Short mmCIF file of C-alpha atoms and ligand atoms in Angstrom, two decimals:
data_model
loop_
_atom_site.label_atom_id
_atom_site.label_comp_id
_atom_site.label_asym_id
_atom_site.label_seq_id
_atom_site.Cartn_x
_atom_site.Cartn_y
_atom_site.Cartn_z
CA GLU A 1 52.41 90.10 148.12
CA THR A 2 53.22 93.73 147.53
CA ASN A 3 56.14 94.07 145.21
CA PRO A 4 58.26 96.88 143.89
CA VAL A 5 57.13 96.50 140.29
CA SER A 6 54.97 99.55 140.38
CA LYS A 7 52.40 100.85 137.97
CA GLU A 8 50.14 103.86 138.22
CA ASN A 9 48.10 103.89 141.37
CA SER A 10 44.48 102.81 141.19
CA SER A 11 42.16 102.93 144.17
CA LEU A 12 41.77 99.14 144.09
CA SER A 13 45.50 98.40 144.16
CA THR A 14 46.01 100.88 146.99
CA ILE A 15 43.29 99.26 149.08
CA VAL A 16 44.75 95.81 148.43
CA ARG A 17 48.24 96.98 149.45
CA ARG A 18 47.11 98.78 152.62
CA PHE A 19 45.18 95.68 153.65
CA LYS A 20 48.12 93.34 153.05
CA ASP A 21 50.56 95.66 154.85
CA SER A 22 48.27 95.92 157.86
CA VAL A 23 48.06 92.13 158.02
CA SER A 24 51.84 91.83 157.76
CA LEU A 25 52.40 94.16 160.74
CA GLY A 26 50.62 91.73 163.05
CA LYS A 27 52.22 88.68 161.41
CA THR A 28 54.86 86.61 163.12
CA HIS A 29 58.11 86.22 161.25
CA LYS A 30 59.64 82.95 162.41
CA PHE A 31 62.80 83.55 160.42
CA TRP A 32 63.22 87.30 160.70
CA GLU A 33 62.58 87.27 164.45
CA SER A 34 65.70 85.09 164.78
CA GLN A 35 67.91 87.56 162.89
CA PRO A 36 69.89 90.62 164.03
CA VAL A 37 67.54 93.20 162.51
CA GLY A 38 65.36 95.87 164.10
CA GLN A 39 62.26 94.10 165.50
CA PHE A 40 58.67 95.44 165.47
CA LYS A 41 58.49 95.22 169.27
CA ASP A 42 61.45 97.62 169.55
CA ILE A 43 59.92 100.40 167.42
CA GLY A 44 59.85 103.58 169.46
CA ASP A 45 62.28 102.27 172.12
CA SER A 46 64.82 105.07 172.06
CA ASN A 47 66.97 103.42 174.76
CA LEU A 48 68.41 100.99 172.22
CA PRO A 49 71.74 102.21 170.85
CA GLU A 50 72.36 102.98 167.18
CA GLY A 51 74.85 100.79 165.34
CA PRO A 52 75.66 97.08 165.03
CA ILE A 53 73.18 94.79 166.80
CA GLU A 54 75.67 91.92 167.17
CA PRO A 55 79.46 92.29 167.28
CA PRO A 56 81.56 90.46 164.67
CA THR A 57 82.90 87.04 165.64
CA LEU A 58 86.33 85.59 164.84
CA LEU A 59 86.47 84.34 161.24
CA SER A 60 87.43 80.92 162.63
CA GLU A 61 84.04 80.85 164.37
CA VAL A 62 82.10 81.36 161.13
CA LYS A 63 80.50 78.11 160.00
CA GLN A 64 82.85 76.59 157.40
CA GLU A 65 80.33 74.36 155.52
CA PRO A 66 77.30 75.55 153.54
CA TYR A 67 73.84 75.25 155.13
CA ASN A 68 71.84 72.12 154.33
CA LEU A 69 69.38 72.21 151.45
CA PRO A 70 66.53 69.74 150.92
CA SER A 71 68.18 66.59 149.55
CA GLN A 72 67.07 67.06 145.89
CA TYR A 73 68.96 70.38 145.62
CA GLU A 74 72.58 71.53 145.63
CA TRP A 75 74.44 74.84 145.94
CA THR A 76 76.21 76.32 142.95
CA THR A 77 78.36 79.42 142.72
CA CYS A 78 77.26 81.26 139.60
CA ASP A 79 80.15 82.46 137.47
CA MET A 80 78.74 85.72 136.08
CA GLU A 81 81.71 85.94 133.67
CA SER A 82 80.35 82.87 131.86
CA ASP A 83 77.75 83.68 129.20
CA LYS A 84 76.09 80.32 129.77
CA THR A 85 75.58 80.89 133.52
CA CYS A 86 74.54 84.49 132.93
CA ASP A 87 71.92 83.18 130.52
CA GLU A 88 70.58 80.67 133.07
CA VAL A 89 70.29 83.42 135.69
CA TYR A 90 68.64 85.71 133.16
CA ASN A 91 66.01 83.08 132.34
CA LEU A 92 65.30 82.19 135.98
CA LEU A 93 64.65 85.86 136.76
CA LYS A 94 62.79 86.58 133.53
CA ASN A 95 60.26 83.89 134.43
CA ASN A 96 60.18 84.01 138.24
CA TYR A 97 61.30 87.39 139.57
CA VAL A 98 59.30 90.32 140.94
CA GLU A 99 55.78 91.07 139.65
CA ASP A 100 53.28 93.81 140.53
CA ASP A 101 50.34 92.98 142.80
CA GLU A 102 48.01 92.19 139.94
CA ASN A 103 50.57 90.09 138.00
CA MET A 104 50.45 92.30 134.91
CA PHE A 105 54.20 93.02 134.71
CA ARG A 106 57.42 91.23 135.68
CA PHE A 107 60.93 92.72 135.89
CA ASN A 108 63.07 91.64 132.96
CA TYR A 109 66.65 92.56 133.88
CA SER A 110 68.88 92.17 130.78
CA GLN A 111 72.07 90.05 130.73
CA GLU A 112 74.19 93.20 130.34
CA PHE A 113 72.43 94.71 133.33
CA LEU A 114 73.05 91.63 135.48
CA THR A 115 76.74 91.58 134.55
CA TRP A 116 76.99 95.25 135.50
CA ALA A 117 75.02 94.95 138.73
CA LEU A 118 76.91 91.88 139.94
CA ARG A 119 80.51 92.73 139.00
CA PRO A 120 81.36 96.07 140.66
CA PRO A 121 84.89 96.83 141.91
CA GLY A 122 86.02 94.19 144.42
CA TYR A 123 83.05 91.85 143.89
CA TYR A 124 83.15 88.31 145.28
CA ARG A 125 82.27 85.42 142.97
CA SER A 126 81.25 83.43 146.09
CA TRP A 127 78.39 85.89 146.75
CA HIS A 128 76.58 84.93 143.50
CA ILE A 129 74.72 81.94 144.83
CA GLY A 130 72.46 79.56 142.95
CA VAL A 131 70.53 76.43 143.81
CA ARG A 132 70.22 73.62 141.26
CA ALA A 133 68.03 70.53 141.10
CA LYS A 134 70.54 67.68 141.53
CA ALA A 135 68.91 65.47 138.90
CA SER A 136 68.39 67.93 136.04
CA LYS A 137 70.99 70.57 137.06
CA LYS A 138 68.33 73.17 136.36
CA LEU A 139 68.86 76.49 138.19
CA VAL A 140 65.89 76.93 140.54
CA ALA A 141 66.90 79.68 142.97
CA PHE A 142 69.30 82.60 143.24
CA ILE A 143 70.54 85.27 145.64
CA THR A 144 73.40 87.74 145.35
CA GLY A 145 75.52 90.14 147.29
CA VAL A 146 77.94 92.82 146.13
CA PRO A 147 80.27 94.79 148.40
CA ALA A 148 79.61 98.46 149.11
CA ARG A 149 80.74 101.12 151.55
CA ILE A 150 77.63 102.75 152.98
CA ARG A 151 77.76 105.74 155.28
CA VAL A 152 75.27 105.86 158.14
CA ARG A 153 75.44 109.34 159.74
CA ASP A 154 79.20 109.85 160.16
CA GLU A 155 80.24 106.22 159.96
CA VAL A 156 81.28 104.44 156.78
CA VAL A 157 80.30 100.79 157.11
CA LYS A 158 81.43 97.94 154.85
CA MET A 159 78.26 96.18 153.73
CA ALA A 160 76.86 93.68 151.28
CA GLU A 161 74.04 94.86 149.05
CA ILE A 162 71.72 91.87 148.74
CA ASN A 163 69.57 91.57 145.62
CA PHE A 164 67.98 89.16 143.11
CA LEU A 165 66.56 86.77 145.70
CA CYS A 166 64.44 84.47 143.59
CA VAL A 167 62.86 81.05 144.09
CA HIS A 168 61.28 79.29 141.11
CA LYS A 169 57.48 79.61 141.18
CA LYS A 170 57.06 75.86 141.63
CA LEU A 171 59.24 75.85 144.78
CA ARG A 172 57.58 78.68 146.68
CA SER A 173 56.53 78.58 150.35
CA LYS A 174 58.90 75.73 151.23
CA ARG A 175 61.16 77.90 153.44
CA LEU A 176 63.96 77.89 150.86
CA ALA A 177 64.40 81.69 151.11
CA PRO A 178 65.58 81.63 154.76
CA VAL A 179 68.24 79.02 153.89
CA MET A 180 69.45 81.16 151.00
CA ILE A 181 69.60 84.25 153.17
CA LYS A 182 71.56 82.35 155.86
CA GLU A 183 73.97 81.03 153.23
CA VAL A 184 74.66 84.45 151.71
CA THR A 185 75.11 85.80 155.26
CA ARG A 186 77.67 83.08 155.98
CA ARG A 187 79.63 83.86 152.80
CA VAL A 188 79.54 87.60 153.56
CA HIS A 189 80.84 86.89 157.09
CA LEU A 190 83.71 84.85 155.59
CA GLU A 191 84.89 88.11 153.97
CA ASN A 192 84.80 89.78 157.39
CA ILE A 193 81.73 91.88 156.52
CA TRP A 194 78.92 91.98 159.10
CA GLN A 195 76.27 94.38 157.75
CA ALA A 196 74.01 94.45 154.70
CA ALA A 197 71.52 96.69 152.90
CA TYR A 198 68.54 95.49 150.85
CA THR A 199 65.13 96.57 149.60
CA ALA A 200 61.90 94.65 149.19
CA GLY A 201 58.28 95.27 148.29
CA VAL A 202 57.18 93.26 151.34
CA VAL A 203 57.07 94.52 154.92
CA LEU A 204 59.65 92.72 157.06
CA PRO A 205 61.15 93.56 160.46
CA THR A 206 61.79 96.54 160.09
CA PRO A 207 62.16 99.14 157.35
CA ILE A 208 64.62 102.02 157.84
CA THR A 209 62.32 103.89 155.46
CA THR A 210 59.43 103.24 153.11
CA CYS A 211 59.51 104.90 149.71
CA GLN A 212 56.98 105.30 146.99
CA TYR A 213 57.47 104.92 143.27
CA TRP A 214 56.31 107.73 140.99
CA HIS A 215 55.84 107.36 137.23
CA ARG A 216 56.17 109.90 134.44
CA SER A 217 54.45 108.76 131.23
CA LEU A 218 56.57 109.22 128.11
CA ASN A 219 54.44 107.04 125.81
CA PRO A 220 50.96 107.43 127.36
CA LYS A 221 49.12 105.61 124.60
CA LYS A 222 51.11 102.41 125.08
CA LEU A 223 50.94 102.70 128.89
CA ILE A 224 47.17 102.92 128.72
CA ASP A 225 46.91 100.13 126.13
CA VAL A 226 48.83 97.70 128.36
CA GLY A 227 47.02 98.66 131.59
CA PHE A 228 49.98 100.41 133.21
CA SER A 229 47.94 103.61 133.49
CA ARG A 230 44.37 104.62 132.85
CA LEU A 231 42.85 107.52 131.01
CA GLY A 232 42.19 110.23 133.60
CA ALA A 233 38.67 111.50 134.33
CA ARG A 234 37.45 113.90 131.64
CA MET A 235 40.50 113.09 129.50
CA THR A 236 40.69 111.92 125.91
CA MET A 237 43.65 110.06 124.41
CA SER A 238 44.68 113.10 122.38
CA ARG A 239 44.53 115.45 125.38
CA THR A 240 46.58 112.90 127.37
CA ILE A 241 49.23 112.67 124.64
CA LYS A 242 49.42 116.47 124.54
CA LEU A 243 49.69 116.67 128.34
CA TYR A 244 52.81 114.48 128.37
CA LYS A 245 54.46 115.95 125.24
CA LEU A 246 58.10 116.97 125.70
CA PRO A 247 60.52 119.11 123.67
CA ASP A 248 62.72 117.24 121.16
CA SER A 249 66.02 118.08 122.83
CA PRO A 250 67.36 119.15 126.24
CA ALA A 251 67.15 122.85 127.11
CA THR A 252 70.20 123.35 129.33
CA PRO A 253 73.30 124.73 127.54
CA GLY A 254 76.24 122.38 128.12
CA PHE A 255 74.03 119.32 128.84
CA ARG A 256 75.97 116.29 127.50
CA ASN A 257 76.78 112.63 128.07
CA MET A 258 79.19 111.80 130.91
CA GLU A 259 82.59 110.53 129.67
CA LEU A 260 85.56 108.76 131.30
CA ARG A 261 87.43 112.07 131.71
CA ASP A 262 84.55 113.36 133.87
CA VAL A 263 84.95 110.70 136.58
CA PRO A 264 86.97 112.90 139.01
CA ALA A 265 84.60 115.88 138.71
CA VAL A 266 81.46 113.73 138.97
CA THR A 267 82.90 111.95 142.03
CA ARG A 268 83.53 115.30 143.76
CA LEU A 269 80.05 116.57 142.87
CA LEU A 270 78.35 113.38 144.03
CA ARG A 271 80.33 112.93 147.27
CA ASN A 272 79.55 116.48 148.26
CA TYR A 273 75.86 116.07 147.44
CA LEU A 274 75.42 112.69 149.16
CA SER A 275 77.06 113.92 152.38
CA GLN A 276 73.79 115.57 153.45
CA PHE A 277 71.79 112.31 153.67
CA VAL A 278 71.63 110.06 156.74
CA VAL A 279 72.28 106.87 154.74
CA ALA A 280 74.17 107.04 151.42
CA PRO A 281 76.89 105.21 149.51
CA ASP A 282 80.50 106.35 150.01
CA PHE A 283 81.50 106.44 146.31
CA ASP A 284 85.13 106.76 145.22
CA GLU A 285 86.33 107.27 141.63
CA ASN A 286 86.37 103.52 140.92
CA ASP A 287 82.76 103.21 142.07
CA VAL A 288 81.69 106.19 139.98
CA GLU A 289 83.41 104.78 136.92
CA HIS A 290 81.60 101.48 137.39
CA TRP A 291 78.17 102.66 138.52
CA LEU A 292 77.78 105.91 136.59
CA LEU A 293 79.83 105.90 133.42
CA PRO A 294 77.26 105.28 130.65
CA THR A 295 76.87 101.63 129.61
CA GLU A 296 74.61 101.07 126.63
CA ASN A 297 71.13 99.82 127.58
CA VAL A 298 72.14 99.69 131.25
CA VAL A 299 72.92 103.11 132.68
CA ASP A 300 72.79 106.62 131.20
CA SER A 301 74.46 109.64 132.78
CA TYR A 302 74.45 113.27 131.73
CA LEU A 303 76.08 116.34 133.13
CA VAL A 304 76.08 120.06 132.64
CA GLU A 305 79.44 121.57 131.68
CA SER A 306 79.39 125.34 131.95
CA PRO A 307 79.99 126.71 128.43
CA GLU A 308 82.08 129.55 129.92
CA THR A 309 84.13 127.98 132.72
CA HIS A 310 83.94 124.32 131.62
CA GLU A 311 83.11 123.50 135.21
CA ILE A 312 80.87 120.43 135.80
CA THR A 313 77.96 121.83 137.79
CA ASP A 314 75.10 119.30 137.55
CA PHE A 315 74.58 115.61 136.97
CA CYS A 316 71.69 113.21 136.35
CA SER A 317 71.44 109.49 135.64
CA PHE A 318 68.96 106.68 135.13
CA TYR A 319 69.17 102.93 134.63
CA THR A 320 67.32 100.73 132.13
CA LEU A 321 65.03 98.05 133.54
CA PRO A 322 62.35 96.70 131.21
CA SER A 323 59.39 94.70 132.44
CA SER A 324 57.69 91.88 130.57
CA ILE A 325 54.04 92.61 129.91
CA LEU A 326 52.15 89.46 130.84
CA GLY A 327 49.38 88.42 128.49
CA ASN A 328 48.99 91.38 126.13
CA GLN A 329 48.39 90.72 122.42
CA ASN A 330 50.10 93.84 121.13
CA HIS A 331 53.03 94.53 123.44
CA SER A 332 55.55 92.26 125.18
CA THR A 333 57.92 94.75 126.88
CA LEU A 334 57.58 97.94 128.85
CA LYS A 335 60.73 100.03 128.50
CA ALA A 336 61.29 101.80 131.81
CA ALA A 337 64.01 104.22 132.94
CA TYR A 338 64.67 104.46 136.70
CA SER A 339 66.03 107.65 138.20
CA TYR A 340 69.41 106.90 139.80
CA TYR A 341 71.65 109.67 141.23
CA ASN A 342 71.03 113.34 140.41
CA VAL A 343 72.94 116.40 141.61
CA SER A 344 72.10 120.02 140.93
CA THR A 345 74.28 122.92 142.02
CA LYS A 346 73.57 125.47 139.26
CA THR A 347 70.82 124.17 136.97
CA PRO A 348 67.56 123.95 138.95
CA LEU A 349 66.77 120.28 139.70
CA LEU A 350 63.39 120.70 137.98
CA GLN A 351 65.05 121.78 134.72
CA LEU A 352 67.75 119.10 134.98
CA MET A 353 65.16 116.35 135.44
CA ASN A 354 63.04 117.75 132.61
CA ASP A 355 66.12 117.33 130.40
CA ALA A 356 66.50 113.77 131.73
CA LEU A 357 62.88 113.10 130.68
CA ILE A 358 63.61 114.53 127.24
CA VAL A 359 66.64 112.30 126.62
CA ALA A 360 64.76 109.27 128.00
CA LYS A 361 61.97 110.02 125.52
CA GLN A 362 64.54 110.33 122.70
CA LYS A 363 65.82 106.88 123.70
CA ASP A 364 62.31 105.49 123.33
CA PHE A 365 61.55 104.72 126.98
CA ASP A 366 57.83 104.34 127.71
CA VAL A 367 57.98 105.56 131.30
CA PHE A 368 60.42 107.29 133.67
CA ASN A 369 60.23 106.05 137.28
CA ALA A 370 61.56 107.72 140.41
CA LEU A 371 61.40 107.07 144.15
CA ASP A 372 60.64 109.89 146.59
CA VAL A 373 64.24 109.67 147.94
CA MET A 374 66.78 112.53 148.19
CA HIS A 375 65.32 115.75 146.75
CA ASN A 376 63.04 113.99 144.26
CA GLU A 377 59.84 115.27 145.93
CA SER A 378 60.73 118.74 144.67
CA PHE A 379 60.15 117.86 141.02
CA LEU A 380 57.76 114.88 140.93
CA LYS A 381 54.43 116.70 140.85
CA GLU A 382 55.56 119.59 138.68
CA LEU A 383 57.05 117.28 136.07
CA LYS A 384 53.77 115.30 135.91
CA PHE A 385 54.86 112.15 137.69
CA GLY A 386 51.93 110.28 139.24
CA PRO A 387 52.15 108.13 142.39
CA GLY A 388 52.54 104.39 141.79
CA ASP A 389 50.95 101.44 143.56
CA GLY A 390 54.38 100.06 144.51
CA GLN A 391 56.06 100.75 147.83
CA LEU A 392 59.69 99.98 148.35
CA HIS A 393 60.95 99.28 151.87
CA TYR A 394 64.65 99.75 152.67
CA TYR A 395 66.40 97.56 155.27
CA LEU A 396 69.74 97.22 157.03
CA TYR A 397 70.96 93.88 158.43
CA ASN A 398 72.74 93.95 161.78
CA TYR A 399 72.59 97.74 162.09
CA ARG A 400 70.00 99.59 164.15
CA LEU A 401 68.79 103.13 163.59
CA ARG A 402 67.07 104.82 166.53
CA HIS A 403 64.21 106.08 164.33
CA ALA A 404 62.98 105.31 160.87
CA LEU A 405 64.00 107.90 158.24
CA ARG A 406 61.94 110.05 155.96
CA PRO A 407 62.54 109.01 152.31
CA SER A 408 64.14 112.43 151.73
CA GLU A 409 66.82 111.54 154.31
CA LEU A 410 67.89 108.54 152.23
CA GLY A 411 70.65 108.94 149.63
CA LEU A 412 70.79 105.33 148.43
CA VAL A 413 69.31 103.76 145.29
CA LEU A 414 69.56 99.96 144.98
CA LEU A 415 68.97 98.25 141.64
S1 MYA B 501 63.82 91.64 147.08
C1 MYA B 501 63.14 90.71 145.73
C2 MYA B 501 62.59 89.41 146.22
N1 MYA B 501 62.19 88.56 145.11
C3 MYA B 501 60.94 88.45 144.63
O1 MYA B 501 60.02 89.08 145.11
C4 MYA B 501 60.79 87.53 143.44
C5 MYA B 501 59.52 86.72 143.47
N2 MYA B 501 59.40 85.99 144.73
C6 MYA B 501 60.19 84.93 145.07
O2 MYA B 501 61.07 84.49 144.35
C7 MYA B 501 59.92 84.31 146.44
O3 MYA B 501 58.62 84.66 146.85
C8 MYA B 501 60.95 84.74 147.51
C9 MYA B 501 60.54 84.18 148.87
C10 MYA B 501 62.32 84.18 147.15
C11 MYA B 501 61.02 86.26 147.63
N3 MYA B 501 63.18 89.48 151.41
O4 MYA B 501 61.03 80.35 151.04
P1 MYA B 501 59.84 80.92 151.72
C12 MYA B 501 60.67 85.78 153.97
C13 MYA B 501 63.47 88.91 152.59
O5 MYA B 501 58.84 79.93 152.22
P2 MYA B 501 59.03 82.07 149.19
C14 MYA B 501 65.45 91.10 147.20
O6 MYA B 501 65.96 90.44 146.35
C15 MYA B 501 59.29 85.70 154.55
O7 MYA B 501 58.99 86.87 155.29
N4 MYA B 501 62.72 87.93 153.15
O8 MYA B 501 59.10 82.02 150.80
C16 MYA B 501 66.23 91.47 148.48
C17 MYA B 501 59.41 84.46 155.40
O9 MYA B 501 60.15 84.72 156.60
P3 MYA B 501 59.33 84.94 157.99
C18 MYA B 501 61.63 87.53 152.46
O10 MYA B 501 57.90 82.95 148.83
C19 MYA B 501 66.36 90.23 149.33
C20 MYA B 501 60.30 83.56 154.53
O11 MYA B 501 61.02 84.45 153.64
C21 MYA B 501 61.28 88.10 151.23
O12 MYA B 501 59.07 80.70 148.61
C22 MYA B 501 66.92 90.51 150.69
C23 MYA B 501 59.47 82.61 153.69
O13 MYA B 501 60.37 81.83 152.94
C24 MYA B 501 62.09 89.11 150.72
N5 MYA B 501 61.84 89.70 149.56
O14 MYA B 501 60.40 82.81 148.78
C25 MYA B 501 67.07 89.24 151.51
N6 MYA B 501 60.15 87.49 150.81
O15 MYA B 501 58.64 83.68 158.30
C26 MYA B 501 67.53 89.50 152.93
C27 MYA B 501 59.81 86.60 151.73
O16 MYA B 501 60.38 85.35 159.02
C28 MYA B 501 69.01 89.79 153.02
N7 MYA B 501 60.69 86.62 152.74
O17 MYA B 501 58.35 86.08 157.72
C29 MYA B 501 69.47 89.93 154.46
C30 MYA B 501 70.95 90.25 154.57
C31 MYA B 501 71.82 89.01 154.32
C32 MYA B 501 73.30 89.31 154.30
C33 MYA B 501 73.85 89.69 155.68
C34 MYA B 501 75.33 89.90 155.65
C35 MYA B 501 75.90 90.32 156.94
#
């Protein structure tokens, strides 16, 4: 399967992905064909209206009991405020979550990251769903939702962001995932929410857009040593290290960490910026405080405060998501920063992102990753990002768009 753990593109991995994607387009999707999502057969049919595919039902008509699991398993609601449960979830994902195509790397979301990602303002405990083996009580599967307001054109829609779908490696291909998706859907419906947004590395019916990961080497020697990237043609290690060298400190006067007192100004800046995209989150001050105020080893945010006027003119952020390196003698973890939300009004975006690279390097990240969403295309090549082998498809549940979007029309980054 093609997955969104991305490493530098190689011709082999690209061929493998294109082949798999072409197979998946002709594949039947027993489960997904039964769901209110855009279907492959409807692509290009511009008679279908934009908006919800199915209307909401009365809450009393929502199924009141959980879906049936195979008899050896039981549902559990995971209390992400409990360190013990958080640790079980962490270990399930650490050993069974998303890998790249060649199984060299696996996402290793930290406990602090999971707590942050799963407990935003207004979160529902009931949307953190686990499956346990009845006999051993071992956690064997997981799926989550968190609430979000997402604007599609000029409509703000209450949605669930679905993430962390994971089935233990030993329980794969037994159709457990569809049951988990139906159960999270039921629990979202019980909160009177009828739409969802999610991303996946696999092609399903049907992406609203398909994005590509790009990677900027910060520690090229390690990236080459672990097989994340390869020495370019006619390149030596020392020339490569020189190529990716960065200044020791950011260049923009007034570039500093975001603080609590900046929340109103950052919210204004971000809301104004995101208004130009077709699909984007509708952030208020509470959301900005949660999602963008720096949290150690989870999310970093910087802004530019004009030294003269003290106005906040620019903003950039990235989150911390390490990957385990599978089967390397010398290194066990790849430290990756992922570009999150960036806004430039005065400092050129190129310069702002160069400063982001510099602070990421100071913080000892090995690589800085970015999708080709929003205005990211404008800096990727110039700042020496290279295309990755990972594609990331974005989806909406129970909401149809007339046409697929270009990645640059998307203003949403999911974790
Ligand atoms: S994306 C990250 C997904 N996780 C991983 O890649 C981790 C490693 N892999 C695994 O743990 C398993 O392989 C998973 C599938 C659990 C992915 N999204 O049980 P099965 C369909 C949606 O036999 P398994 C993320 O977390 C597949 O096409 N569907 O398969 C966002 C087939 O259906 P169909 C997927 O390999 C999740 C069926 O499942 C995905 O044992 C968003 C096969 O089931 C996928 N990533 O388990 C979920 N992979 O026959 C949707 C496979 O029709 C949310 N499948 O092709 C929808 C909105 C819900 C809320 C709505 C509210 C209103």
